[in-house]
Amino acid sequence: MKQIRILLLVAAVLCACTQQTLLENGGSLALDGPWHLSRAGGPERCEAVVPATVAGALAEAGFFGEDLLEGRNYAAADKSIFDDTWVWKTTFAGRPAPGQRCELVFDGLNYYADIFLNGRQIASSDTTFGVFRRRAYDVTELLKGRNKLEVRLRHAQPGDLNIGFVDWNPRPLDESMGIVRPVTLRTTGTVSVEDVFVIPDLDAETLAAADLEVRVRLRAAAPAEGTLALDLEGVGSCRVPFSVPTGETTLRLTPEQAPLLHLDHPRVWWSWDLGKPEMYRLAVRAEAGGTLSDARTADFGVRRIESRLTPENYRQFTLNGRDILLKGAGWTDDIFLRDTPESIARQVAYVKDMNLNCIRFENIWGKDDSVYDLCDREGVLALVGWSCQWEWESYCGLPEVGHFGCINTPEAEDLAVAYFRDQVVRLHNHPALIGWLTGSDRIPNPGLEARYLEIYAAEEYRPYVCSAKNMESIAGWSGTKMEGPYEYVAPDYWYLDRKAGGAFGFNTETGIGANLPQSESLRRMIPEGELWPAGEAWDYHCTASSSAMNSMKMLSSVIAGQYGGAADFADFVRKAHAVDYDGTRAMFEAFRARMPEATGIVQWMLNSAWPSLYWQLYDWYGVPTAGYYGTKKACEPLQLIFDYADRRVHAVSECPERRVLNAAVLVYDEQSRLLGGDRREIALDYRGNVPVFDLKRYDGRPHFVALSLTAPDGKPVSDNFYCIPADGTEYNWRRSNWYLTPITRQPDLRFAFAREPADVELSVHPGAGEYAVTLTNRSQVISYMNVLKAKDADGRLVVPAFWSDNFFPLLPGQTKTVTCRTDAENVRFELE
């Protein structure tokens, strides 16, 4: 109802403005809605707000019902309606003032577009195609007060360079056809400001000074002279004369031309884990003939991002002179591109809550810049680049050529180069962005890459990386690796493997496969009659890969081998959570424990495009998985970590400052009887690793290990807990492949769930937006993996709910209080 009111208000405002001048020079009007969407020759029609895909707009209008993505309904959906042309129509008010120039700007049309304004065709689908192009049309002479805009779209065909989800989930019903990025009407005078690009040069050794280079791209219909007025927020302003010929030209301004571009003691942008992500805003106004002709702003940060290849050929990124371990996960948009500013804000908050510092955007996601803007403001690093769907014939539809993928014809290369230019320019002011990957599983062919590099030299300055895989191109070695696994490996794998995905170098995508949602989400995804045993209805929500990772067989086998076969649905979910928590935690811990040899780790993936059982740290409904909390635990800035290879406990720090702490260990046998313990004081510097306790004497028998770090005043800093089997995992290393290393003997962890349930008491103390939840173990046995749930009145898990800790154990007699932050009301808490 709220949305309808907003749309009516917009329509009323537009009607009132019909006879008025459109906008002042330098102004813009977002043509976001309402749009009328219909199928050419068909009965389907609805109202839509742009950006949107056709399927997304229909889904929001209720065309598919409420459960399209649940059960196996998606497989039965009629895709044939999307083979037709779909028509988007809207109206807007305004006409240019004398001397004014008006442009209609489309930031993303998918895929083939015919565009009409007031009955005149301004673009044809034989030349207007490709999803990552930005297009602008001079419509000055076509505007007439009340204006009618029509966009006719057809979806991408095999061989087209489209948005792609590869094997992460089923293909979108409509192949993501739609107006997928904003549509804007811009007005300027004789000179337009096409782009403002700020390049900071920070003294990384002292952080005491920085010089800015500002590149302003101007466009003029005829030779023109004027003045650029620069206003740097919080610093000052200046005016610089310009003279431009007909067409486009770029003015390069340095502190020599504009002294305010030299900054003493600048506010430095840091990733959130190392400092504050400070931002600046530069406003640029082009004045010609004594009047404003156009204006733009650029938000940017002052920082230095670099990378180098280590002696082992691993890529090491640095931020403001500090080596950093990239800890991230791979982003995907919703299957129908329906993410909202609210859902994006929640997800970026999740990234920080898990103590991650990076998101990998394979495919240049986002229907606008919301997610990149948030990364800037919140201090989350962003690694962007092209997706592998253009590198495999089965997804792209073009033939593969060696290790160059599918972009090899002149037509495909020209389109990819145009994509690259538009997207590099789109993103080049974002301080969170740390580099570009122009290949995922492959590298660009030499001719194509040479064209990429020419653009990059003109429009970017951060590290260029040719591939997410360990490959060499004309630009040099990638310094990355992508050797798997993508399917389950046990916690010790990350410490033992030295050839594939183990804890060395920069692993750009990897994970343990299934990250099972919590039971409440599973009950929404899987029909009640097929909840148990895990069968075809579950398999349908695994990946869409045709070769592997497309069923629950692996997870079921791991559960049976490690914990004993599940007795029922609840038992299966409980044990799956244990597999996920320990496996995901170990992956991140190993890379932290092996710094500096380990330089980066990206979990595959962060989120899911649809209700899924695989590759996610929180599910499609926004509910964290066990792996979420395993990641959060593993990546705490100060942590004690058990190394499965050397059998020692290491203290690891990524805190910028030196810390002195007290470390403690307690070891229990499988019956929860205390076997021993130790305590010592330690000092940790940034990226420090100190071996603290040697636990080899406990090998050969199952045991529990409880670890804790406290400040000198006794305040808790962090804790950690492990179930250690009597014998390690046995791998068939010779049969390792791209997605897993086969396990020939599972570790026996049945002792973790073998006891009678502990007597655990729960109490809740509400506060302002935060609840304190206390658990007390009144038993003499360890209560393993206590799962706390915050539910609404309908019994669904509250989203978002930020727990300070969850899926944690309780020692005999232990009391532990955690917090839950949520804006939800009438919340009730349960212990599972």
PDB file of N, CA and C in Angstrom, residues 118-148:
ATOM      1  N   ASN A 118       8.015   9.516 -27.562  1.00  0.00           N
ATOM      2  CA  ASN A 118       6.947  10.282 -28.235  1.00  0.00           C
ATOM      3  C   ASN A 118       6.718   9.803 -29.667  1.00  0.00           C
ATOM      4  N   GLY A 119       6.749   8.482 -29.834  1.00  0.00           N
ATOM      5  CA  GLY A 119       6.465   7.865 -31.118  1.00  0.00           C
ATOM      6  C   GLY A 119       7.631   7.785 -32.066  1.00  0.00           C
ATOM      7  N   ARG A 120       8.765   8.388 -31.722  1.00  0.00           N
ATOM      8  CA  ARG A 120       9.951   8.344 -32.576  1.00  0.00           C
ATOM      9  C   ARG A 120      10.930   7.306 -32.045  1.00  0.00           C
ATOM     10  N   GLN A 121      11.441   6.436 -32.938  1.00  0.00           N
ATOM     11  CA  GLN A 121      12.414   5.436 -32.514  1.00  0.00           C
ATOM     12  C   GLN A 121      13.783   6.093 -32.369  1.00  0.00           C
ATOM     13  N   ILE A 122      14.375   5.969 -31.183  1.00  0.00           N
ATOM     14  CA  ILE A 122      15.686   6.565 -30.945  1.00  0.00           C
ATOM     15  C   ILE A 122      16.784   5.508 -30.822  1.00  0.00           C
ATOM     16  N   ALA A 123      16.421   4.238 -30.780  1.00  0.00           N
ATOM     17  CA  ALA A 123      17.418   3.164 -30.735  1.00  0.00           C
ATOM     18  C   ALA A 123      16.789   1.903 -31.285  1.00  0.00           C
ATOM     19  N   SER A 124      17.616   1.104 -31.960  1.00  0.00           N
ATOM     20  CA  SER A 124      17.145  -0.128 -32.585  1.00  0.00           C
ATOM     21  C   SER A 124      17.916  -1.314 -32.036  1.00  0.00           C
ATOM     22  N   SER A 125      17.244  -2.438 -31.894  1.00  0.00           N
ATOM     23  CA  SER A 125      17.841  -3.615 -31.281  1.00  0.00           C
ATOM     24  C   SER A 125      18.967  -4.236 -32.099  1.00  0.00           C
ATOM     25  N   ASP A 126      19.088  -3.850 -33.367  1.00  0.00           N
ATOM     26  CA  ASP A 126      20.201  -4.401 -34.143  1.00  0.00           C
ATOM     27  C   ASP A 126      21.537  -3.790 -33.725  1.00  0.00           C
ATOM     28  N   THR A 127      21.481  -2.658 -33.052  1.00  0.00           N
ATOM     29  CA  THR A 127      22.694  -2.033 -32.519  1.00  0.00           C
ATOM     30  C   THR A 127      22.630  -1.825 -31.014  1.00  0.00           C
ATOM     31  N   THR A 128      21.449  -1.904 -30.436  1.00  0.00           N
ATOM     32  CA  THR A 128      21.277  -1.645 -29.009  1.00  0.00           C
ATOM     33  C   THR A 128      21.077  -2.966 -28.281  1.00  0.00           C
ATOM     34  N   PHE A 129      22.188  -3.573 -27.912  1.00  0.00           N
ATOM     35  CA  PHE A 129      22.132  -4.851 -27.206  1.00  0.00           C
ATOM     36  C   PHE A 129      23.338  -4.943 -26.283  1.00  0.00           C
ATOM     37  N   GLY A 130      23.202  -5.785 -25.259  1.00  0.00           N
ATOM     38  CA  GLY A 130      24.282  -5.967 -24.295  1.00  0.00           C
ATOM     39  C   GLY A 130      23.931  -5.358 -22.957  1.00  0.00           C
ATOM     40  N   VAL A 131      24.030  -6.168 -21.898  1.00  0.00           N
ATOM     41  CA  VAL A 131      23.517  -5.766 -20.593  1.00  0.00           C
ATOM     42  C   VAL A 131      24.405  -4.768 -19.858  1.00  0.00           C
ATOM     43  N   PHE A 132      25.723  -4.805 -20.083  1.00  0.00           N
ATOM     44  CA  PHE A 132      26.621  -3.959 -19.301  1.00  0.00           C
ATOM     45  C   PHE A 132      27.013  -2.669 -20.018  1.00  0.00           C
ATOM     46  N   ARG A 133      26.237  -2.272 -21.026  1.00  0.00           N
ATOM     47  CA  ARG A 133      26.480  -1.003 -21.714  1.00  0.00           C
ATOM     48  C   ARG A 133      25.710   0.129 -21.038  1.00  0.00           C
ATOM     49  N   ARG A 134      26.332   1.321 -21.058  1.00  0.00           N
ATOM     50  CA  ARG A 134      25.647   2.536 -20.623  1.00  0.00           C
ATOM     51  C   ARG A 134      25.397   3.378 -21.869  1.00  0.00           C
ATOM     52  N   ARG A 135      24.142   3.767 -22.098  1.00  0.00           N
ATOM     53  CA  ARG A 135      23.775   4.460 -23.330  1.00  0.00           C
ATOM     54  C   ARG A 135      23.102   5.789 -23.007  1.00  0.00           C
ATOM     55  N   ALA A 136      23.444   6.797 -23.804  1.00  0.00           N
ATOM     56  CA  ALA A 136      22.844   8.120 -23.639  1.00  0.00           C
ATOM     57  C   ALA A 136      22.375   8.630 -24.996  1.00  0.00           C
ATOM     58  N   TYR A 137      21.167   9.205 -25.033  1.00  0.00           N
ATOM     59  CA  TYR A 137      20.574   9.681 -26.274  1.00  0.00           C
ATOM     60  C   TYR A 137      20.163  11.146 -26.105  1.00  0.00           C
ATOM     61  N   ASP A 138      20.574  11.963 -27.058  1.00  0.00           N
ATOM     62  CA  ASP A 138      20.166  13.371 -27.052  1.00  0.00           C
ATOM     63  C   ASP A 138      18.707  13.448 -27.495  1.00  0.00           C
ATOM     64  N   VAL A 139      17.838  13.862 -26.588  1.00  0.00           N
ATOM     65  CA  VAL A 139      16.400  13.896 -26.890  1.00  0.00           C
ATOM     66  C   VAL A 139      15.862  15.320 -26.817  1.00  0.00           C
ATOM     67  N   THR A 140      16.774  16.298 -26.922  1.00  0.00           N
ATOM     68  CA  THR A 140      16.379  17.694 -26.773  1.00  0.00           C
ATOM     69  C   THR A 140      15.225  18.063 -27.696  1.00  0.00           C
ATOM     70  N   GLU A 141      15.322  17.632 -28.950  1.00  0.00           N
ATOM     71  CA  GLU A 141      14.318  18.045 -29.940  1.00  0.00           C
ATOM     72  C   GLU A 141      13.039  17.221 -29.868  1.00  0.00           C
ATOM     73  N   LEU A 142      13.050  16.155 -29.086  1.00  0.00           N
ATOM     74  CA  LEU A 142      11.880  15.271 -29.039  1.00  0.00           C
ATOM     75  C   LEU A 142      10.960  15.542 -27.853  1.00  0.00           C
ATOM     76  N   LEU A 143      11.457  16.244 -26.843  1.00  0.00           N
ATOM     77  CA  LEU A 143      10.643  16.485 -25.654  1.00  0.00           C
ATOM     78  C   LEU A 143       9.569  17.523 -25.936  1.00  0.00           C
ATOM     79  N   LYS A 144       8.375  17.279 -25.399  1.00  0.00           N
ATOM     80  CA  LYS A 144       7.260  18.190 -25.705  1.00  0.00           C
ATOM     81  C   LYS A 144       6.297  18.367 -24.540  1.00  0.00           C
ATOM     82  N   GLY A 145       6.838  18.411 -23.341  1.00  0.00           N
ATOM     83  CA  GLY A 145       5.978  18.660 -22.185  1.00  0.00           C
ATOM     84  C   GLY A 145       5.536  17.383 -21.525  1.00  0.00           C
ATOM     85  N   ARG A 146       4.557  16.729 -22.137  1.00  0.00           N
ATOM     86  CA  ARG A 146       4.111  15.426 -21.640  1.00  0.00           C
ATOM     87  C   ARG A 146       4.706  14.381 -22.572  1.00  0.00           C
ATOM     88  N   ASN A 147       5.557  13.523 -22.037  1.00  0.00           N
ATOM     89  CA  ASN A 147       6.359  12.646 -22.876  1.00  0.00           C
ATOM     90  C   ASN A 147       6.059  11.174 -22.599  1.00  0.00           C
ATOM     91  N   LYS A 148       6.060  10.401 -23.667  1.00  0.00           N
ATOM     92  CA  LYS A 148       5.795   8.971 -23.566  1.00  0.00           C
ATOM     93  C   LYS A 148       7.051   8.205 -23.983  1.00  0.00           C
TER      94      LYS A 148
END
